[in-house]
Coordinates of C-alpha atoms in Angstrom, one line a residue:
M1 CA -3.4 -17.4 11.2
S2 CA -4.6 -15.4 8.0
A3 CA -2.7 -12.1 8.8
V4 CA -5.4 -9.8 9.2
Q5 CA -6.9 -11.5 11.9
D6 CA -3.2 -10.3 13.7
P7 CA -4.0 -8.0 16.3
R8 CA -1.1 -6.2 15.0
E9 CA -3.0 -5.5 11.8
A10 CA -6.9 -4.9 13.2
A11 CA -7.7 -1.3 10.5
F12 CA -7.6 -3.8 8.3
A13 CA -11.2 -5.9 7.8
L14 CA -10.6 -9.5 6.6
Y15 CA -11.5 -10.4 2.9
Q16 CA -12.9 -13.1 1.6
G17 CA -14.4 -13.4 -1.6
P18 CA -13.5 -14.2 -4.4
I19 CA -10.7 -12.7 -6.6
L20 CA -10.9 -12.8 -10.5
P21 CA -14.3 -10.4 -10.7
R22 CA -12.3 -7.9 -7.5
L23 CA -9.4 -7.9 -10.7
R24 CA -11.8 -8.1 -13.4
P25 CA -12.2 -4.2 -13.7
F26 CA -7.7 -3.8 -13.2
A27 CA -7.6 -6.8 -16.6
R28 CA -11.2 -4.8 -18.8
L29 CA -8.5 -1.7 -19.4
H30 CA -6.7 -3.6 -21.0
R31 CA -8.1 -6.4 -22.9
R32 CA -6.9 -6.1 -26.1
L33 CA -3.4 -6.3 -24.7
L34 CA -5.0 -9.4 -22.9
L35 CA -6.6 -11.3 -26.2
A36 CA -3.3 -10.5 -27.5
A37 CA -1.1 -12.6 -25.3
V38 CA -4.0 -15.5 -25.5
V39 CA -4.1 -15.8 -28.8
A40 CA 0.6 -16.2 -28.6
I41 CA -0.3 -18.4 -25.8
L42 CA -2.8 -20.2 -28.5
A43 CA 0.3 -20.0 -31.5
S44 CA 2.7 -21.2 -29.5
T45 CA 0.4 -24.4 -28.1
A46 CA -0.2 -25.3 -31.0
T47 CA 3.5 -25.8 -32.9
Q48 CA 3.8 -27.6 -29.5
L49 CA 1.9 -30.0 -30.1
A50 CA 3.0 -31.0 -33.6
F51 CA 6.2 -31.1 -32.3
P52 CA 5.8 -35.2 -31.9
S53 CA 3.7 -35.5 -35.1
L54 CA 7.0 -34.6 -36.7
L55 CA 8.9 -36.8 -35.4
R56 CA 6.1 -39.5 -36.0
S57 CA 6.9 -38.4 -39.9
A58 CA 10.2 -38.6 -39.7
T59 CA 10.5 -41.5 -37.9
D60 CA 8.0 -42.8 -41.1
A61 CA 9.9 -41.4 -43.5
L62 CA 13.7 -43.3 -41.9
T63 CA 11.9 -47.0 -42.2
G64 CA 10.5 -46.3 -45.2
K65 CA 6.7 -47.1 -44.4
A66 CA 4.1 -46.3 -47.4
G67 CA 2.6 -43.0 -47.7
A68 CA 5.5 -40.9 -45.0
L69 CA 7.0 -37.6 -46.4
S70 CA 10.3 -37.9 -47.4
M71 CA 12.7 -36.7 -44.6
P72 CA 13.7 -33.2 -47.1
A73 CA 10.0 -32.1 -46.3
V74 CA 9.7 -33.4 -42.4
L75 CA 12.7 -31.4 -41.7
T76 CA 11.5 -28.1 -44.1
V77 CA 8.2 -28.0 -41.6
F78 CA 11.0 -29.2 -38.1
V79 CA 12.6 -25.5 -39.2
I80 CA 8.7 -22.8 -39.5
A81 CA 7.4 -25.1 -36.4
I82 CA 10.5 -24.1 -34.5
I83 CA 10.3 -19.8 -36.0
A84 CA 7.3 -20.1 -34.8
N85 CA 7.4 -21.0 -32.0
A86 CA 10.0 -18.8 -30.9
A87 CA 8.0 -16.3 -32.0
A88 CA 4.4 -17.1 -30.4
N89 CA 6.7 -17.6 -27.4
L90 CA 9.1 -14.4 -27.1
A91 CA 5.6 -11.9 -28.0
S92 CA 3.5 -13.9 -25.4
D93 CA 5.9 -13.6 -23.0
I94 CA 6.1 -10.1 -23.1
L95 CA 2.5 -9.5 -23.4
A96 CA 1.9 -10.9 -21.0
A97 CA 4.6 -9.1 -18.8
R98 CA 3.3 -5.7 -20.2
F99 CA -0.5 -6.5 -19.4
A100 CA 0.2 -8.2 -15.8
Q101 CA 2.7 -4.8 -15.2
R102 CA 0.4 -2.0 -16.7
L103 CA -3.1 -4.0 -14.5
I104 CA -1.1 -3.9 -11.0
F105 CA 0.6 0.0 -12.1
D106 CA -3.4 0.7 -12.4
L107 CA -4.5 -2.0 -9.1
R108 CA -0.9 0.7 -7.2
R109 CA -2.5 3.6 -7.7
A110 CA -6.1 2.3 -7.0
M111 CA -4.5 2.1 -3.7
F112 CA -2.2 4.9 -3.1
A113 CA -4.9 7.0 -4.3
H114 CA -7.1 5.1 -1.5
L115 CA -4.8 5.0 1.3
Q116 CA -4.6 9.2 0.7
Q117 CA -9.1 9.1 1.4
L118 CA -9.0 6.8 4.3
P119 CA -9.3 9.1 7.7
M120 CA -6.8 9.9 10.2
S121 CA -9.2 7.3 12.7
F122 CA -6.8 4.4 10.1
I123 CA -4.1 6.1 10.1
D124 CA -3.7 6.6 14.1
R125 CA -4.6 2.4 14.6
T126 CA -2.3 1.7 11.5
H127 CA 1.4 0.4 11.5
V128 CA 3.1 2.3 8.4
G129 CA 5.4 -1.1 8.0
R130 CA 2.2 -3.0 7.3
V131 CA 0.7 -0.9 4.4
M132 CA 4.2 -0.8 2.8
S133 CA 4.0 -4.3 3.3
R134 CA 0.7 -4.5 1.6
L135 CA 1.7 -2.0 -1.4
Q136 CA 4.7 -3.4 -2.6
G137 CA 5.0 -7.0 -0.5
D138 CA 2.3 -8.2 -2.2
V139 CA 1.1 -6.4 -5.2
N140 CA 4.9 -7.5 -6.4
A141 CA 4.1 -11.3 -4.8
L142 CA 0.6 -10.6 -7.2
Q143 CA 2.2 -9.8 -10.3
E144 CA 4.4 -12.5 -10.2
F145 CA 1.6 -14.3 -11.0
L146 CA -0.7 -12.6 -13.4
E147 CA 2.9 -12.2 -15.3
T148 CA 2.8 -16.6 -15.6
S149 CA -0.4 -17.0 -15.2
I150 CA -1.2 -16.2 -18.6
I151 CA 1.0 -18.4 -19.7
A152 CA -0.3 -21.4 -17.8
V153 CA -3.5 -20.8 -19.9
G154 CA -1.4 -22.4 -22.9
D155 CA -0.7 -25.0 -20.7
F156 CA -3.8 -26.1 -20.1
V157 CA -4.7 -26.5 -23.7
L158 CA -1.6 -28.2 -24.1
L159 CA -3.0 -29.7 -21.4
V160 CA -6.4 -31.3 -22.8
G161 CA -4.4 -31.2 -26.3
I162 CA -1.8 -33.4 -25.9
A163 CA -4.8 -35.9 -24.2
I164 CA -7.2 -35.7 -27.3
V165 CA -4.1 -36.6 -29.6
L166 CA -3.4 -39.8 -27.3
L167 CA -6.2 -41.0 -27.1
L168 CA -6.9 -40.6 -31.0
L169 CA -3.3 -42.6 -31.8
D170 CA -4.3 -45.5 -29.3
W171 CA -6.8 -45.3 -26.2
Q172 CA -5.1 -48.5 -24.9
L173 CA -2.1 -47.0 -24.2
A174 CA -3.4 -43.3 -23.1
L175 CA -5.2 -44.9 -20.7
V176 CA -1.9 -45.8 -19.1
C177 CA -1.3 -42.3 -18.7
L178 CA -4.7 -40.3 -18.0
T179 CA -5.8 -43.6 -14.9
L180 CA -3.2 -41.8 -12.3
L181 CA -4.5 -38.3 -12.9
P182 CA -7.3 -39.4 -10.8
G183 CA -4.3 -40.0 -7.5
L184 CA -3.2 -36.9 -8.8
A185 CA -6.4 -34.7 -7.5
I186 CA -6.7 -37.1 -4.7
V187 CA -3.8 -35.9 -3.4
R188 CA -3.6 -32.3 -4.4
A189 CA -7.5 -32.5 -2.1
L190 CA -5.2 -33.2 0.2
W191 CA -2.0 -30.8 -0.1
L192 CA -4.7 -27.4 -0.9
P193 CA -5.9 -26.6 2.7
R194 CA -2.8 -27.7 4.4
A195 CA -0.7 -24.9 1.8
R196 CA -3.8 -22.4 2.4
R197 CA -2.3 -22.1 6.0
T198 CA 0.8 -22.0 5.3
F199 CA 1.4 -19.5 2.9
A200 CA -1.1 -17.0 4.6
R201 CA 0.5 -17.2 7.7
A202 CA 4.0 -16.2 5.6
R203 CA 2.6 -13.4 4.5
E204 CA 1.9 -12.3 7.6
W205 CA 4.8 -12.8 9.5
S206 CA 7.0 -11.3 6.4
S207 CA 4.1 -8.6 6.8
I208 CA 5.2 -7.7 10.9
V209 CA 8.9 -8.5 10.1
N210 CA 8.4 -5.4 7.5
G211 CA 6.5 -3.2 10.7
A212 CA 9.6 -4.1 13.7
L213 CA 12.0 -2.9 11.2
A214 CA 10.0 0.6 9.9
E215 CA 9.8 1.0 13.2
N216 CA 13.0 0.4 14.4
I217 CA 14.6 2.2 11.5
A218 CA 12.1 4.7 12.0
G219 CA 12.5 5.6 16.1
V220 CA 16.2 5.1 15.4
R221 CA 17.6 8.6 17.1
V222 CA 15.1 7.1 20.6
V223 CA 16.8 3.6 20.1
I224 CA 20.5 5.1 20.1
G225 CA 19.7 7.0 22.8
T226 CA 18.1 5.4 24.9
R227 CA 20.3 2.3 24.8
R228 CA 17.8 0.0 23.1
E229 CA 20.0 -1.7 20.3
A230 CA 20.5 -4.9 22.4
E231 CA 17.4 -5.7 23.7
N232 CA 15.7 -4.4 20.4
L233 CA 18.2 -7.1 18.1
R234 CA 16.7 -10.2 20.2
R235 CA 13.1 -8.8 20.2
F236 CA 13.3 -8.4 15.8
A237 CA 15.9 -11.8 16.2
Q238 CA 12.9 -13.4 17.7
L239 CA 10.5 -12.5 15.1
A240 CA 12.2 -13.4 12.3
E241 CA 13.2 -16.3 13.7
T242 CA 9.5 -17.3 13.0
N243 CA 9.4 -15.7 10.1
R244 CA 11.6 -17.7 9.0
I245 CA 9.7 -21.0 10.0
A246 CA 6.4 -19.8 8.7
Q247 CA 8.3 -19.1 5.3
T248 CA 10.2 -22.4 5.2
E249 CA 6.7 -24.6 5.8
A250 CA 5.8 -22.3 3.0
S251 CA 8.4 -23.2 0.5
L252 CA 7.6 -27.3 1.5
A253 CA 3.9 -26.2 0.8
A254 CA 5.7 -25.4 -2.4
Q255 CA 7.9 -27.9 -3.1
T256 CA 5.9 -30.7 -2.4
M257 CA 3.8 -30.9 -5.7
T258 CA 6.3 -31.3 -7.7
P259 CA 8.0 -34.1 -7.1
I260 CA 4.6 -35.9 -7.1
V261 CA 3.9 -35.8 -11.2
D262 CA 7.9 -35.8 -11.5
T263 CA 6.8 -38.8 -10.1
L264 CA 3.4 -39.9 -11.7
T265 CA 5.3 -38.6 -14.9
G266 CA 8.6 -41.7 -14.1
L267 CA 5.5 -43.7 -13.7
A268 CA 3.5 -43.1 -16.7
M269 CA 6.5 -43.1 -19.1
M270 CA 7.4 -47.1 -17.6
G271 CA 3.6 -47.7 -18.7
T272 CA 3.9 -46.2 -22.6
V273 CA 7.4 -47.9 -22.8
A274 CA 5.7 -51.6 -21.8
G275 CA 2.3 -51.5 -23.2
G276 CA 4.1 -49.9 -26.3
A277 CA 6.1 -52.3 -27.2
W278 CA 4.4 -55.2 -26.8
L279 CA 1.6 -53.4 -29.2
L280 CA 4.7 -52.9 -30.7
G281 CA 6.0 -56.9 -30.5
R282 CA 2.1 -57.8 -32.0
G283 CA 2.4 -54.7 -35.1
I284 CA -0.8 -53.1 -33.3
I285 CA 0.9 -49.6 -33.2
D286 CA 4.0 -49.0 -35.5
L287 CA 7.4 -47.4 -34.3
G288 CA 5.7 -44.4 -35.4
V289 CA 2.9 -44.2 -32.8
L290 CA 4.9 -44.9 -30.0
V291 CA 8.1 -42.6 -30.8
A292 CA 5.0 -40.2 -30.3
F293 CA 3.2 -41.0 -28.0
I294 CA 7.0 -41.3 -25.8
F295 CA 7.2 -37.3 -26.6
Y296 CA 3.7 -36.6 -25.6
V297 CA 3.5 -38.2 -23.0
Q298 CA 6.6 -36.3 -21.9
R299 CA 4.9 -33.2 -23.1
F300 CA 1.8 -34.5 -20.7
F301 CA 3.1 -34.3 -17.5
D302 CA 5.5 -31.2 -18.5
P303 CA 2.3 -28.5 -18.8
I304 CA 1.4 -30.7 -14.4
R305 CA 3.3 -30.0 -13.8
T306 CA 3.9 -26.4 -14.5
V307 CA 0.7 -25.8 -13.4
A308 CA 0.9 -27.7 -9.9
Q309 CA 3.4 -24.7 -9.8
Q310 CA 1.5 -22.3 -10.9
Y311 CA -1.3 -23.5 -7.7
T312 CA 1.3 -22.9 -6.2
M313 CA 2.0 -19.5 -6.9
L314 CA -2.3 -19.3 -6.7
Q315 CA -2.5 -19.7 -3.2
R316 CA 0.8 -17.4 -2.5
A317 CA -1.7 -14.5 -5.0
T318 CA -4.5 -15.4 -4.2
T319 CA -3.4 -14.4 0.2
A320 CA -1.8 -11.4 -1.5
A321 CA -4.9 -10.8 -3.4
Q322 CA -7.0 -10.7 0.0
R323 CA -5.2 -8.2 1.6
I324 CA -4.3 -5.5 -1.3
F325 CA -8.5 -5.2 -0.7
E326 CA -8.2 -5.1 2.4
V327 CA -6.3 -2.0 1.9
L328 CA -9.0 -1.1 -0.6
D329 CA -12.2 -1.8 0.8
A330 CA -10.4 0.0 4.2
P331 CA -14.7 2.1 4.6
V332 CA -13.9 6.4 3.2
T333 CA -15.8 7.2 6.3
L334 CA -14.7 11.2 5.6
S335 CA -16.0 11.5 1.6
D336 CA -17.9 14.6 0.6
R337 CA -20.9 14.3 1.2
P338 CA -23.3 13.2 -2.1
D339 CA -25.0 16.9 -2.5
A340 CA -21.3 18.9 0.1
I341 CA -20.3 21.4 -2.3
D342 CA -17.0 24.3 -2.8
P343 CA -18.8 27.3 -1.9
G344 CA -15.7 29.5 -3.2
G345 CA -15.1 33.0 -1.1
I346 CA -17.2 32.4 2.2
E347 CA -15.8 34.2 4.4
P348 CA -13.3 32.8 7.6
S349 CA -15.4 32.6 10.7
I350 CA -15.6 28.5 12.8
V351 CA -18.0 27.8 14.8
F352 CA -18.4 25.6 17.1
E353 CA -21.9 24.2 18.8
N354 CA -21.6 21.6 21.2
V355 CA -19.1 19.8 20.3
S356 CA -18.2 16.2 22.0
F357 CA -15.7 14.4 20.4
G358 CA -13.5 11.3 21.5
Y359 CA -10.4 8.8 19.3
R360 CA -12.7 5.8 21.1
P361 CA -15.7 5.9 22.1
D362 CA -15.4 5.3 25.2
R363 CA -13.1 7.5 25.6
P364 CA -14.4 11.5 25.0
V365 CA -11.8 14.2 24.8
L366 CA -14.4 16.7 24.6
H367 CA -17.4 18.2 25.9
G368 CA -19.8 20.1 24.2
V369 CA -17.4 22.6 23.9
D370 CA -18.9 26.2 22.3
L371 CA -16.8 28.9 20.4
A372 CA -16.8 31.3 19.0
I373 CA -14.5 33.0 16.6
A374 CA -14.4 35.4 14.6
P375 CA -13.4 36.4 11.1
H376 CA -9.6 37.5 11.0
E377 CA -9.7 37.0 14.7
S378 CA -5.9 35.6 16.2
V379 CA -7.5 32.3 19.2
A380 CA -4.8 30.3 21.7
L381 CA -5.6 27.4 22.9
V382 CA -4.4 27.1 26.2
G383 CA -3.7 23.8 28.4
P384 CA -2.2 21.1 30.2
T385 CA -1.8 17.0 27.5
G386 CA -4.9 15.5 26.5
S387 CA -7.2 19.1 26.9
G388 CA -8.3 18.7 23.1
K389 CA -6.1 21.6 21.8
S390 CA -5.2 20.0 19.0
S391 CA -8.3 17.8 18.5
I392 CA -10.9 21.4 17.5
A393 CA -7.8 21.6 15.7
A394 CA -7.8 18.2 13.6
L395 CA -12.2 18.8 13.5
V396 CA -11.4 21.9 12.0
R397 CA -9.9 20.4 8.7
R398 CA -12.2 17.7 9.5
L399 CA -9.6 15.3 9.9
Y400 CA -11.8 13.4 11.8
E401 CA -16.0 13.5 12.7
V402 CA -17.8 14.4 15.3
D403 CA -19.4 12.6 17.6
D404 CA -22.2 15.3 18.5
G405 CA -22.9 18.4 17.6
A406 CA -21.7 19.7 13.7
V407 CA -18.8 22.2 13.1
Q408 CA -18.9 25.5 10.4
I409 CA -16.8 27.4 8.6
G410 CA -18.3 30.9 7.3
G411 CA -21.9 29.7 8.5
H412 CA -21.5 26.2 6.7
D413 CA -20.9 22.1 8.7
V414 CA -17.6 21.2 7.6
R415 CA -19.6 18.7 7.1
D416 CA -21.4 19.6 3.3
L417 CA -17.7 21.7 2.1
T418 CA -15.7 19.3 -0.4
D419 CA -12.6 17.8 0.7
A420 CA -11.3 20.6 -1.4
A421 CA -12.9 23.6 -0.5
L422 CA -11.4 23.2 3.5
G423 CA -8.0 21.8 2.4
R424 CA -8.4 25.4 -0.3
I425 CA -9.4 27.5 3.5
I426 CA -7.7 26.1 5.9
A427 CA -3.5 25.6 6.1
T428 CA -2.6 23.4 9.6
V429 CA 1.4 24.4 11.0
L430 CA 2.7 21.5 13.1
Q431 CA 4.9 21.3 16.0
E432 CA 7.4 18.9 13.7
P433 CA 7.9 20.0 10.6
Y434 CA 7.4 18.1 7.6
L435 CA 9.6 18.1 5.2
F436 CA 10.1 15.9 1.6
T437 CA 11.7 14.6 -0.1
S438 CA 12.6 17.2 -2.9
T439 CA 14.3 20.8 -3.7
V440 CA 13.4 23.8 -0.8
A441 CA 11.9 25.5 -3.5
E442 CA 8.9 22.5 -4.5
N443 CA 8.8 21.7 -1.0
I444 CA 7.6 25.6 -0.1
R445 CA 5.5 25.9 -3.3
Y446 CA 3.8 22.6 -1.8
A447 CA 0.6 23.5 -1.4
R448 CA 0.3 25.7 -4.6
T449 CA 2.7 24.0 -7.1
E450 CA 1.3 26.7 -9.3
A451 CA 2.9 29.3 -7.4
S452 CA 5.5 31.4 -9.3
D453 CA 8.9 31.3 -8.0
A454 CA 9.3 34.7 -7.6
A455 CA 6.2 33.8 -4.8
V456 CA 8.3 31.6 -3.6
I457 CA 11.0 33.5 -2.7
E458 CA 8.9 36.6 -1.4
A459 CA 6.9 34.1 1.2
A460 CA 10.6 32.6 2.6
R461 CA 11.8 36.4 2.2
A462 CA 8.4 37.7 4.3
V463 CA 8.4 34.9 6.6
G464 CA 12.8 35.1 7.2
A465 CA 14.2 31.9 5.1
D466 CA 15.3 33.6 2.8
A467 CA 19.2 34.2 4.1
F468 CA 19.6 31.0 5.4
I469 CA 18.1 29.2 2.3
R470 CA 21.3 31.7 0.0
A471 CA 23.3 30.0 1.8
L472 CA 22.5 26.8 0.8
P473 CA 24.9 25.5 -1.7
Q474 CA 22.6 25.4 -4.1
G475 CA 20.0 27.9 -2.7
Y476 CA 16.0 27.1 -3.1
A477 CA 17.2 24.2 -5.7
T478 CA 18.9 22.1 -2.8
L479 CA 17.9 18.7 -2.6
L480 CA 17.2 18.9 1.5
D481 CA 17.0 15.0 3.5
R482 CA 14.3 13.0 4.5
S483 CA 12.1 15.1 6.7
G484 CA 15.1 17.9 5.8
R485 CA 17.7 17.2 8.4
N486 CA 20.2 18.1 7.2
L487 CA 18.5 21.6 7.8
S488 CA 17.8 22.4 11.7
L489 CA 14.4 22.8 13.3
G490 CA 14.0 26.3 13.2
E491 CA 14.9 26.5 9.8
R492 CA 12.9 23.2 8.7
Q493 CA 10.0 25.4 10.8
L494 CA 10.7 28.6 8.6
I495 CA 10.0 27.0 5.3
S496 CA 6.9 25.4 6.1
F497 CA 5.9 29.0 7.5
A498 CA 6.4 29.8 3.5
R499 CA 5.0 26.2 2.3
A500 CA 1.9 27.8 4.8
L501 CA 2.3 32.0 3.0
V502 CA 2.1 30.6 -0.5
A503 CA -0.3 28.4 -0.1
D504 CA -2.4 32.2 1.7
P505 CA -5.2 30.2 3.4
A506 CA -7.9 32.0 5.0
I507 CA -7.7 29.9 7.9
L508 CA -4.4 29.5 9.4
I509 CA -3.7 26.3 12.3
L510 CA -0.8 26.3 14.3
D511 CA 0.0 23.6 16.2
E512 CA 2.6 24.0 19.1
A513 CA 4.7 25.3 16.3
T514 CA 7.5 26.6 18.0
A515 CA 7.6 24.2 20.9
S516 CA 10.3 22.0 20.1
I517 CA 12.2 25.4 18.7
D518 CA 14.5 26.5 21.1
S519 CA 15.1 29.9 22.9
L520 CA 17.7 31.9 20.2
A521 CA 15.3 30.5 17.3
E522 CA 12.0 31.3 18.4
A523 CA 12.1 35.8 18.3
K524 CA 12.5 34.6 14.2
I525 CA 9.8 31.9 14.6
Q526 CA 8.3 34.5 16.4
A527 CA 8.1 36.9 13.6
A528 CA 7.4 34.5 11.3
M529 CA 4.8 34.0 13.0
R530 CA 3.0 37.1 12.8
V531 CA 3.7 37.5 9.1
L532 CA 1.8 34.9 8.9
L533 CA -1.0 35.9 11.4
K534 CA -1.2 38.9 9.8
G535 CA -5.1 39.1 8.3
R536 CA -6.2 35.3 8.8
T537 CA -8.5 34.2 10.2
S538 CA -6.1 31.8 13.3
I539 CA -5.8 29.2 16.1
V540 CA -2.7 28.5 17.8
I541 CA -1.5 26.2 19.9
A542 CA 0.8 26.5 22.5
H543 CA 2.2 25.8 25.8
R544 CA 5.2 29.0 25.8
L545 CA 3.4 32.1 26.9
T546 CA 5.1 34.0 24.6
T547 CA 4.0 32.1 22.1
V548 CA 0.3 33.5 22.7
R549 CA 0.7 37.3 23.7
D550 CA -0.2 38.7 20.3
C551 CA -3.4 36.4 19.6
D552 CA -7.1 38.6 20.3
R553 CA -8.2 35.6 22.2
I554 CA -6.8 33.0 24.4
V555 CA -8.6 30.0 24.9
V556 CA -7.8 27.6 28.5
L557 CA -9.1 24.2 27.9
K558 CA -9.4 21.5 31.0
D559 CA -10.0 18.3 30.7
G560 CA -12.4 19.0 27.0
R561 CA -14.0 21.9 28.2
I562 CA -13.4 25.4 28.4
A563 CA -12.2 26.7 31.8
E564 CA -11.8 30.5 30.4
Q565 CA -11.7 33.0 27.5
G566 CA -10.6 36.1 27.7
A567 CA -8.5 38.8 25.8
P568 CA -4.9 38.0 27.4
A569 CA -5.3 41.5 29.9
E570 CA -9.4 40.4 30.5
L571 CA -7.9 36.4 32.2
L572 CA -5.3 38.3 34.1
E573 CA -7.7 39.6 35.7
Q574 CA -9.5 37.0 36.2
G575 CA -6.3 35.4 38.7
G576 CA -7.6 32.0 37.0
L577 CA -5.9 29.5 35.0
Y578 CA -3.8 32.1 32.8
A579 CA -3.0 34.4 35.7
D580 CA -1.7 31.3 37.5
L581 CA 1.0 30.6 34.3
H582 CA 1.8 34.1 34.1
R583 CA 2.5 34.3 37.4
R584 CA 5.1 31.6 37.6
A585 CA 6.5 33.0 34.5
G586 CA 7.7 30.6 31.4
A587 CA 5.8 27.2 33.3
S588 CA 3.6 25.6 31.0
F589 CA 0.5 24.0 30.7
D590 CA 1.3 21.1 31.7
E591 CA 2.9 22.3 34.3
L592 CA 0.3 23.6 35.7
A593 CA -2.2 20.3 35.1
V594 CA 0.2 18.4 38.0

């Protein structure tokens, strides 16, 4: 089973096409570097072909063969060849490594850029550990192959060159060596299918183990809180054991060809010595030819051994490349239309026209929703969990595509606006604020990197965050831990409010921004929200009654439909769901749904 057939990686579509044509556009960007590396490799190969011939000349000089070069001349040429070979090898290694690294850099950058363009539906069903396995492990495997595969060009040329030289030296002895090659081809043909399966299975289980590890690290608080350490260790041990078996099988498959090639080398050497001694005894060849032949035979199987190892690496790299292109081929279903526009200034109105939507075709979430939000109006969405509140917010930002109907902003269908335009017009503050491992100031200006320090400080002061930020060890230059864990949840939320204020969006979405805040911090958050919402079209998703009291209108959702809507006072008079919640003072709509 290949990695992408595993149900835990169902987000990826199986890629089975040719690899080299897909890599060609990346290689073309650095073709001069590749050409220089190949030239250096050919120069190295030429010097390697010369060494046995120089040994033949040295033998002829020692035996006093007529017409032979003098020993000083042979030694001089030998030194020149050694220096040239060393220089060519160094150049080829450096150039091949640079080419591979630059190609991999472009490939990794393309994967990162593509992942950022993928729809939320892809992110929802894809395990982050599996993606990281492809972005890191598979790319590294491909890099390792590329750095050595260019050198394999020289091995192939060396193999052909030695075969030609052997035939020219003595065709009878050459046939002794060359007749062993069909046996090697048969063994390779039998080995290849099994090797492909084992390498694919090894990459699959490596990905699964990485995914399980990433999941447990990300959820360590839940693991400790529920005392799941022993059970999680047991399950991880099972995955790791299966992975160990798969990796062992792959290693055995990788090493299979080496002893076979070594055996053929021994047989060829034995045949060369025996046949050469027989020919030498009868005066058919001289000692210099036999010495050169022995060394050529020894060198003949070196590139075969290297090519066999390269082929093993090629199979690993092919599997890795398939997994890489599965990521690059994941469809960007929410990309900008060819005629999409960025209207610049736009009226911040929001209209839902008979919108139906579901994350899965068989499980609709919204049913024919009609909703109009006027410019600068603040609308609260309330209702039980699963009623469709967050789905409405996601559709406004076009994180998903509607199944039926249309969502409009300023009279434009969101599908007709560029993603850059939507990103500039709309900002979202989530229930669990996410801060990046960077300084406080850089987190605040994250959505508007050109914002000045003065603008950052002004936004923080406006939402009530300036005081605690200045109390940090380095103030606004304080480096935050992963996800801002060195701050309280309320402080993180205030920084996310400041970030939204610096972005200065026309439309603001607060997705349960106070749901995780304790009552002591809620007053600060409420004050910051009033600053943030002022003069903006806003959608406020909340379970708490206190969060929505200042909104112009409240829309009550139930089962994916609008149950009632109106100003808070109007809804109280109607005596419906909202009035029932208000009477229960402190209850939530989740409790109301019971």
